[in-house]
Tab-separated table of C-alpha atoms and ligand atoms in Angstrom:
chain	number	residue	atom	x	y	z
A	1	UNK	CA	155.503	122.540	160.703
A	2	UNK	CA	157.331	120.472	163.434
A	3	UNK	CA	154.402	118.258	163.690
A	4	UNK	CA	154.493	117.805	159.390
A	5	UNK	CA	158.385	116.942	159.649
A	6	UNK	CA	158.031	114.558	163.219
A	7	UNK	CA	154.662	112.423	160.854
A	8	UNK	CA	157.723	112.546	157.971
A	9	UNK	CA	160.408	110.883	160.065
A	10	UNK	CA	157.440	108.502	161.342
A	11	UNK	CA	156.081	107.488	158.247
A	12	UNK	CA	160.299	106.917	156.894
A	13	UNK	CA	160.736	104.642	159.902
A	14	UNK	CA	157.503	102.616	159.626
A	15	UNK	CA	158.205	102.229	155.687
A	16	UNK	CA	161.885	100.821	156.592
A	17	UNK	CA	160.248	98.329	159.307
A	18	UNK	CA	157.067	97.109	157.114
A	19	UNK	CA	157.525	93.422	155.426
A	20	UNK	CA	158.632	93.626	151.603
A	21	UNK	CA	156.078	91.675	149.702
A	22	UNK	CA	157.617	88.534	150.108
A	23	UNK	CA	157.454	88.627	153.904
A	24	UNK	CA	153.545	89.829	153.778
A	25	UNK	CA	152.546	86.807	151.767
A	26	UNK	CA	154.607	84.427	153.630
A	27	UNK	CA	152.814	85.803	157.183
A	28	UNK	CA	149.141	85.964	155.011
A	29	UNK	CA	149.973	82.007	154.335
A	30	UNK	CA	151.469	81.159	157.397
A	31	UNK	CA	149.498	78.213	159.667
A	32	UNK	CA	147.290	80.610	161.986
A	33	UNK	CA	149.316	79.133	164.950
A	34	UNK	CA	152.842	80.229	163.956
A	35	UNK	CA	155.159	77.527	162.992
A	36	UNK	CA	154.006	73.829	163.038
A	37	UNK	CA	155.765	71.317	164.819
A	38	UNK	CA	155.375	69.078	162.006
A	39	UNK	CA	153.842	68.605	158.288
A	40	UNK	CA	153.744	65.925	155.458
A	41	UNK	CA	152.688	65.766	151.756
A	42	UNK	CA	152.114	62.929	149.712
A	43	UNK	CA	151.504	62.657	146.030
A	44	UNK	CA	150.676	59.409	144.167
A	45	UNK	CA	150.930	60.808	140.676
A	46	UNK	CA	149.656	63.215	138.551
A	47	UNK	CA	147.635	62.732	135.183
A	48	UNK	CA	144.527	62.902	133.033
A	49	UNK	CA	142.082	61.079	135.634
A	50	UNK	CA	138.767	63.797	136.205
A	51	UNK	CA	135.743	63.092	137.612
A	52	UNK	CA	133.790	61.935	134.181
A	53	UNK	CA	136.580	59.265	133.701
A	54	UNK	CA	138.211	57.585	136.971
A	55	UNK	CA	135.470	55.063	138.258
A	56	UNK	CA	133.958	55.802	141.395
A	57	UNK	CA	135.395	52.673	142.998
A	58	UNK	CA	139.080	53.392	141.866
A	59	UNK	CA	138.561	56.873	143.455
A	60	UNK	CA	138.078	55.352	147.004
A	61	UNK	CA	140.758	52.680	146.786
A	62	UNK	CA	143.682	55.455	146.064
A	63	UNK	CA	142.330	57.777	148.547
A	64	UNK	CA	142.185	54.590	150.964
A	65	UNK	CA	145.725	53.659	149.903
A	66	UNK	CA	146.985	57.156	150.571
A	67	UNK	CA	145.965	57.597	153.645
A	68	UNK	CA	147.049	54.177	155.160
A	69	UNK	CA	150.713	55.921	153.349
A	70	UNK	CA	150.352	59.332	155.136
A	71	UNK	CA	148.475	57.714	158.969
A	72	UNK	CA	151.854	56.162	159.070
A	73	UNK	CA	154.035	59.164	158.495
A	74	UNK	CA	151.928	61.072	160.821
A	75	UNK	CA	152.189	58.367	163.193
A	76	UNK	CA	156.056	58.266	163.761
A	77	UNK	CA	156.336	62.464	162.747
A	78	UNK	CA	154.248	62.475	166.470
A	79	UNK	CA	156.758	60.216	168.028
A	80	UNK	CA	159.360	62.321	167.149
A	81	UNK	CA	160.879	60.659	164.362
A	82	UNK	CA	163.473	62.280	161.826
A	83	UNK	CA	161.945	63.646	158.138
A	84	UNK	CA	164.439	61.425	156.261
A	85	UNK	CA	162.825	58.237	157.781
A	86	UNK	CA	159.167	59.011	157.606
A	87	UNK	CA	159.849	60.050	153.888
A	88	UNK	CA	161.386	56.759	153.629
A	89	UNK	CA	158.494	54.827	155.564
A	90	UNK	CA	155.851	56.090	153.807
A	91	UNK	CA	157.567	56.120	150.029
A	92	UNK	CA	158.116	51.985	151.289
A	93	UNK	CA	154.393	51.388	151.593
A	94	UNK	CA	153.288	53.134	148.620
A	95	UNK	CA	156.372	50.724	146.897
A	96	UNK	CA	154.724	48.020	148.050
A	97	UNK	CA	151.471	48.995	147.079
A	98	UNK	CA	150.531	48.059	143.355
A	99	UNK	CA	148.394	50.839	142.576
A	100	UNK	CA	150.951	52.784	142.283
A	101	UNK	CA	153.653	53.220	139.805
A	102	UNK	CA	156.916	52.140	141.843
A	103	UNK	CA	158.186	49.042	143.733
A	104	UNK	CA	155.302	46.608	142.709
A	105	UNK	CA	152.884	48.171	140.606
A	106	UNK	CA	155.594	49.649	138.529
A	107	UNK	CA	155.121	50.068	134.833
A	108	UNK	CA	157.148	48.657	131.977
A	109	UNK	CA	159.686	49.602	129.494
A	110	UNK	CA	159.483	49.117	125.945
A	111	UNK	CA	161.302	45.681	126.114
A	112	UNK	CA	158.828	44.704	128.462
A	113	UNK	CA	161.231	45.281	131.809
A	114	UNK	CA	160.744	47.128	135.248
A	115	UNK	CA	163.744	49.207	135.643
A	116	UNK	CA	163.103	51.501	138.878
A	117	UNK	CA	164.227	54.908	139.953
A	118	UNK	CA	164.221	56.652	143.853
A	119	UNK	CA	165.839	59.582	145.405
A	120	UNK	CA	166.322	60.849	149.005
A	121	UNK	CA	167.499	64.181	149.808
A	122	UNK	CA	168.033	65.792	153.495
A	123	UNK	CA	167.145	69.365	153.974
A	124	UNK	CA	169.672	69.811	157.173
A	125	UNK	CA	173.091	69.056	154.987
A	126	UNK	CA	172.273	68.359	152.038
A	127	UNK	CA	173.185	65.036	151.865
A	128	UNK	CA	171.508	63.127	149.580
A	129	UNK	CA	170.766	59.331	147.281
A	130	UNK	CA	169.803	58.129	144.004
A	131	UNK	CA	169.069	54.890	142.092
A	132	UNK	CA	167.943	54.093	138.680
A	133	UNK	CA	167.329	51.797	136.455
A	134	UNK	CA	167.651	49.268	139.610
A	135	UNK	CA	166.162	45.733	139.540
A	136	UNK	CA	165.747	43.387	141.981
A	137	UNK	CA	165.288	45.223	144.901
A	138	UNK	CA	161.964	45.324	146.872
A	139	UNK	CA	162.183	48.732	147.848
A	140	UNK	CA	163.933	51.318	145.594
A	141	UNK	CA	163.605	53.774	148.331
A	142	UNK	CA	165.835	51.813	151.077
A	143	UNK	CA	168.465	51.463	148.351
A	144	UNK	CA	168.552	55.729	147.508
A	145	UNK	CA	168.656	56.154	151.757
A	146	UNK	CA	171.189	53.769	151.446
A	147	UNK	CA	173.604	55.109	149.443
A	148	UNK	CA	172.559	58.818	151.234
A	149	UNK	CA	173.588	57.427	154.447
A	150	UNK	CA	175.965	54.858	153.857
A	151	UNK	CA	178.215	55.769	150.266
A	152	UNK	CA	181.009	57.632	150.300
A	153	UNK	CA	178.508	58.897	146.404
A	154	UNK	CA	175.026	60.522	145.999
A	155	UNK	CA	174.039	58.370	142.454
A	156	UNK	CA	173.892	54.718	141.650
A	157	UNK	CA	172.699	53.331	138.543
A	158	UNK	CA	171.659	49.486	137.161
A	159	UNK	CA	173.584	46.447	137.985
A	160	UNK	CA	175.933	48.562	140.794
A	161	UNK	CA	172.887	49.956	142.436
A	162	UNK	CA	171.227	46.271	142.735
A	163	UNK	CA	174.588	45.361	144.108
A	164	UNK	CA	175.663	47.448	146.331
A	165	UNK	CA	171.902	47.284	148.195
A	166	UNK	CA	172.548	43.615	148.037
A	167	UNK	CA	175.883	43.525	149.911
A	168	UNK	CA	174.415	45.908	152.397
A	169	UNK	CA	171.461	43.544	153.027
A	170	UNK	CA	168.251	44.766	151.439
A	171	UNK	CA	165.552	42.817	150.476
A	172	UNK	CA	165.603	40.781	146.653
A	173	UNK	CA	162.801	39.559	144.569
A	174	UNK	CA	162.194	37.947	141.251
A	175	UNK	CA	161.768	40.932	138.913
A	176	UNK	CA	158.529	39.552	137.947
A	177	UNK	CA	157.394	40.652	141.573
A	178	UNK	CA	157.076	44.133	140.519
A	179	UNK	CA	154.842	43.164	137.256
A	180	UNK	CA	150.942	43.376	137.692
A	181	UNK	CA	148.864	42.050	135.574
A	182	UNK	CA	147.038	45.427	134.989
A	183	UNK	CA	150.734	46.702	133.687
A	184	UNK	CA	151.063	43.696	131.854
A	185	UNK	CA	147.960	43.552	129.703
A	186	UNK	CA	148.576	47.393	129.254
A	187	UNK	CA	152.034	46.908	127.654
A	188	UNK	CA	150.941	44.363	125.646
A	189	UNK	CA	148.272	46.665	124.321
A	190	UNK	CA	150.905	49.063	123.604
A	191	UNK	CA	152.506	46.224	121.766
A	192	UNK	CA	149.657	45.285	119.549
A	193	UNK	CA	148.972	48.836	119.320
A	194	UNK	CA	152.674	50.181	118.775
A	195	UNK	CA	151.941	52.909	119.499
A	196	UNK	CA	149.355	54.364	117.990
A	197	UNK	CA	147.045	54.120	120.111
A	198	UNK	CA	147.326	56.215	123.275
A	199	UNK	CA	146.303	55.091	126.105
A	200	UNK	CA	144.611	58.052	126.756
A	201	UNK	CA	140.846	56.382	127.303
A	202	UNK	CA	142.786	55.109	130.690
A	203	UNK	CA	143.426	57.981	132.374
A	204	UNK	CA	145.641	56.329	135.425
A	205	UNK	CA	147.154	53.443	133.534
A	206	UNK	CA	150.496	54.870	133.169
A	207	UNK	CA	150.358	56.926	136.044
A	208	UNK	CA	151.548	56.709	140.069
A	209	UNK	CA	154.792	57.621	140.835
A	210	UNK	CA	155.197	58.408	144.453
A	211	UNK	CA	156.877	61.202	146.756
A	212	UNK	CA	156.953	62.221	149.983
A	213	UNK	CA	158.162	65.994	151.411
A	214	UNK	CA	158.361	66.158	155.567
A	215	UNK	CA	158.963	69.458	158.000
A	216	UNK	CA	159.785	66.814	161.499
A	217	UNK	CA	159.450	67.997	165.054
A	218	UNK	CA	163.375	69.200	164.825
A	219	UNK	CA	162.533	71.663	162.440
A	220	UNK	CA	164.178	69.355	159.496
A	221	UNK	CA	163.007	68.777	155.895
A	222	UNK	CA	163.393	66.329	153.416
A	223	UNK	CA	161.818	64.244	150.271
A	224	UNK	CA	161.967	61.731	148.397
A	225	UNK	CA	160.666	60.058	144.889
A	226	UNK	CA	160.471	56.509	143.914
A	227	UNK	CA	159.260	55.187	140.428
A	228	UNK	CA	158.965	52.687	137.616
A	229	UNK	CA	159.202	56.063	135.173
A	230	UNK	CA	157.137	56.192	132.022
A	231	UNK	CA	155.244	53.639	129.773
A	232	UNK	CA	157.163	52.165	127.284
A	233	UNK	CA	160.259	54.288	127.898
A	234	UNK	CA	163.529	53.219	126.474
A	235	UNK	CA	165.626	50.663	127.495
A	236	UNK	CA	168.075	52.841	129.874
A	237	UNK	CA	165.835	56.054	130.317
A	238	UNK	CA	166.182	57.698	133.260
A	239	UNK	CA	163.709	60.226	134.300
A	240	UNK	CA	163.676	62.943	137.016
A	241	UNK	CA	162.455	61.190	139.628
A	242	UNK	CA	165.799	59.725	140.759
A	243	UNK	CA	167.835	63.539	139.478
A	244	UNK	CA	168.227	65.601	142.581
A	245	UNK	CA	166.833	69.222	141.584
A	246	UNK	CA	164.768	67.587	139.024
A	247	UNK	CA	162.243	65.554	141.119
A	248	UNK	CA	163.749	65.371	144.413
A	249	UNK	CA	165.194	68.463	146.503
A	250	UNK	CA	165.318	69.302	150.126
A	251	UNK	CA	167.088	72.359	151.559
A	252	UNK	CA	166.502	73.671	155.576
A	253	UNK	CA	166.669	76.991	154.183
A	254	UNK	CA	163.477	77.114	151.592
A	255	UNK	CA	161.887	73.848	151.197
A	256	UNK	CA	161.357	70.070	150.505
A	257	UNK	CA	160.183	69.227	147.221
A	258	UNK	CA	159.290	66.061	144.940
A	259	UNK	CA	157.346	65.936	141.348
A	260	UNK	CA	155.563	64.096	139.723
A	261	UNK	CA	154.877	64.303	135.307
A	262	UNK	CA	156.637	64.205	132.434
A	263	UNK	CA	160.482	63.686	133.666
A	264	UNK	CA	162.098	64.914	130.687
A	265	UNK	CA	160.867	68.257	131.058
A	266	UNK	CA	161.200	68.517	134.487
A	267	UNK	CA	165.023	67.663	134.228
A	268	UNK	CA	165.317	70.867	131.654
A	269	UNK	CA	163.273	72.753	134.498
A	270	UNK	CA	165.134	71.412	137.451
A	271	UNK	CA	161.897	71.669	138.738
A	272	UNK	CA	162.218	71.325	142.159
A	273	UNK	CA	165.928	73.057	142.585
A	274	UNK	CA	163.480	75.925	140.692
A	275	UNK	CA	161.303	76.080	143.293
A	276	UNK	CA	163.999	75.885	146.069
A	277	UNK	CA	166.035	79.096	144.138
A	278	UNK	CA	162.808	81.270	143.788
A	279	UNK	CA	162.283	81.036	147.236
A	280	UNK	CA	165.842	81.634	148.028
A	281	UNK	CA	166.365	84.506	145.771
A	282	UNK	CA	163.710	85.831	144.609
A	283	UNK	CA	161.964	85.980	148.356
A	284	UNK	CA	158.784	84.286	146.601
A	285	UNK	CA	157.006	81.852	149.460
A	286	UNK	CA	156.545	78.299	149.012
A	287	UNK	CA	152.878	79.089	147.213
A	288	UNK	CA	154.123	81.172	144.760
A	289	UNK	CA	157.471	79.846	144.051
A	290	UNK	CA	155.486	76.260	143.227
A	291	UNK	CA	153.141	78.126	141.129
A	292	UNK	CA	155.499	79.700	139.008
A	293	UNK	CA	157.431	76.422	138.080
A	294	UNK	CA	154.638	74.236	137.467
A	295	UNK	CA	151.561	76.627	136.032
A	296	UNK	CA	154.248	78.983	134.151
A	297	UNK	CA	157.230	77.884	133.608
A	298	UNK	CA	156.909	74.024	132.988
A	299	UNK	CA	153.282	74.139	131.480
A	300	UNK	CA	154.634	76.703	129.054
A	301	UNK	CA	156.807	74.498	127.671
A	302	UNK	CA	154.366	72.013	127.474
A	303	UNK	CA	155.594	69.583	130.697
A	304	UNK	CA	152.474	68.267	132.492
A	305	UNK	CA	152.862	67.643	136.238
A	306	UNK	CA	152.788	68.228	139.718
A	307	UNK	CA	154.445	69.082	142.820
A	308	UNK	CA	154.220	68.539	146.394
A	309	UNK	CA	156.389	71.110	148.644
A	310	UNK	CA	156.581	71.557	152.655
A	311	UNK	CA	158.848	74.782	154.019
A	312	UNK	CA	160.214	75.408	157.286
A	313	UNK	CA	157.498	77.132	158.776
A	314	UNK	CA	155.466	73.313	157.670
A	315	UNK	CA	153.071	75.550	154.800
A	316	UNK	CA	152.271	72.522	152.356
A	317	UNK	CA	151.845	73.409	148.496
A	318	UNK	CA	150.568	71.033	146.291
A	319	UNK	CA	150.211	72.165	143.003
A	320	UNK	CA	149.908	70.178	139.263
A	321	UNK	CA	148.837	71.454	135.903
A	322	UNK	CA	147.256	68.682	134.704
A	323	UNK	CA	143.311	67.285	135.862
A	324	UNK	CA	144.370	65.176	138.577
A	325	UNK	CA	146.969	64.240	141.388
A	326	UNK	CA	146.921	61.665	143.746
A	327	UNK	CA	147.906	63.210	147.154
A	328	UNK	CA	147.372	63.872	150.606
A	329	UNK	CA	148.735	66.147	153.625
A	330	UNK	CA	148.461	66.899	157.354
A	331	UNK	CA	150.371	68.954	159.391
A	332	UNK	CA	150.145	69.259	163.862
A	333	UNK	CA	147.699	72.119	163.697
A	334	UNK	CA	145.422	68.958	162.466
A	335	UNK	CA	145.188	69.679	158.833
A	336	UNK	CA	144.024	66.294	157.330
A	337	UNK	CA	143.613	66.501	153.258
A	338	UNK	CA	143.283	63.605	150.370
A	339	UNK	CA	142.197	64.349	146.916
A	340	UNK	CA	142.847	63.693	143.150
A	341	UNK	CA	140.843	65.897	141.531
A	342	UNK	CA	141.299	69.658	141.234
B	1	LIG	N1	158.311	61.727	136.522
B	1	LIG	C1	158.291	60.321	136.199
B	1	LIG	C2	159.309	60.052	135.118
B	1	LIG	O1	159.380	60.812	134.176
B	1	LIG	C3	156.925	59.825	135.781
B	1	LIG	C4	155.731	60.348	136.532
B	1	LIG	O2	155.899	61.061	137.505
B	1	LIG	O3	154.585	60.027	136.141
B	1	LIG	O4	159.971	59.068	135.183
């Protein structure tokens, strides 16, 4: 009997000290090696491209492009540097790359403009900037770390965004900088086409906004998002990209976040504050808080899309519902990933 009752008090104390569910899937997921000193995601868009229908060729040159993006934010995460920069870097050479969708590259609105959108967010205090519908100004990115680190406000929009990056000394150039001719045949199909034709026998031409989610050697997270938004949108539209808890979010205490798909619905979603609460709240680890926005909850309501998420232990998700997203990762333990396909 007093061995029964001493294996009943045993088995009521291990029950109280064994991990709820949460905690057993976070340490089944966790890097072998216990925390990582660092980690980075990348994503380059997400979309209809698939094997059968994204040449060979155009394959290599994003993963190429994407990993010249990430080398460098691996580069100065080693030396130390602080998440909000490398996400900055990194989202500045992917601008400046024209594959992409954002800086040059960018596609066009339905009057035939580039009208760009970019958000920064800071996992450590929250702090955070925003830009849309800016013109004018090479980098998109420098202007939404600009008004993080430098405004007395988190959002800018049009004419005062240009502006105040201006006065504070960022790079202009001719708006016709940021229009390739790639975009420019495409919108002119769209033209001749009004839209009745989708583009969908072009599986990346309206595709490649950037983002950027960082764990740094201080333990701090944060992301960002930077793009031209969606073919042919309105005059004015703003997307998620630029919403902070839409397509941008960083909090110390869950995650870093940024999206990439069809903005409107990821603004209803609040996407990547989603992911952030579910881990928050609801215990659920980075995996399975990213695959319950974007499979379930998004898809459901027919939003197509992707997301790329570090947490604070530096476990990378990257997760989309649609055929293909651009994207890469690496983390200290020497994790070194780039793919587009599923
Ligand atoms: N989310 C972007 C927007 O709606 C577009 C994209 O990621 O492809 O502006």
């Amino acid at each position: 009997m007093r061995t029964f009752y001493t294996s009943l008090i045993a088995f009521f104390f291990l029950a109280c000290q064994s991990p709820t569910s949460h905690e057993a899937n976070g340490a089944e997921r966790t890097p072998q090696n216990g925390k990582q000193d660092w980690a980075i995601a990348i994503h380059g868009g997400a979309g209809g491209m698939n094997r059968e229908n994204l040449p060979e060729a155009k394959r290599l040159a994003y993963e190429a492009s994407l990993k010249s993006a990430i080398d460098q934010g691996i580069k100065m995460l080693e030396q130390g540097a602080d998440a909000s920069s490398v996400v900055e870097a990194v989202i500045r050479i992917m601008e400046d790359d024209s594959l992409f969708n954002a800086g040059r590259g960018a596609v066009l609105t339905a009057n035939g403009e580039v009208e760009l959108d970019a958000s920064i967010m800071r996992g450590s205090d929250l702090q955070c900037g925003a830009v849309s519908g800016i013109q004018n100004i090479k980098n998109p990115i420098m202007a939404a770390k600009l008004v993080m680190d430098s405004s007395k406000h988190v959002f800018l929009s049009g004419k005062g965004a240009t502006a105040y990056a201006l006065e504070h000394g960022l790079e202009w150039v001719d708006n016709s900088y940021f229009i390739t001719k790639t975009r420019w045949e495409l919108y002119q199909e769209r033209l001749q086409t009004k839209g009745v034709k989708e583009v969908g026998d072009n599986p990346i031409s309206k595709k490649g906004t950037v983002g950027c989610v960082v764990l740094d050697r201080q333990g701090h997270l944060a992301a960002g998002t930077s793009t031209g938004g969606m073919m042919m949108k309105e005059y004015g539209r703003i997307g998620d990209s630029p919403v902070i808890g839409a397509g941008t979010y960083a909090d110390d205490r869950t995650c870093a976040v940024s999206g990439t798909g069809h903005g409107e619905y990821f603004i209803r979603r609040a996407v990547a504050h989603e992911i952030s609460a579910r881990m928050m709240y609801a215990r659920e680890d980075l995996h399975e808080a990213c695959e319950a926005v974007v499979l379930h909850e998004l898809k459901d309501m027919g939003g197509d899309g992707g997301v790329i998420a570090v947490d604070t232990m530096g476990n990378i998700s990257m997760v989309f519902n649609t055929e293909g997203m651009f994207r890469a990762c690496a983390d200290a333990n020497g994790k070194r990933e780039v793919g587009v396909f599923r």
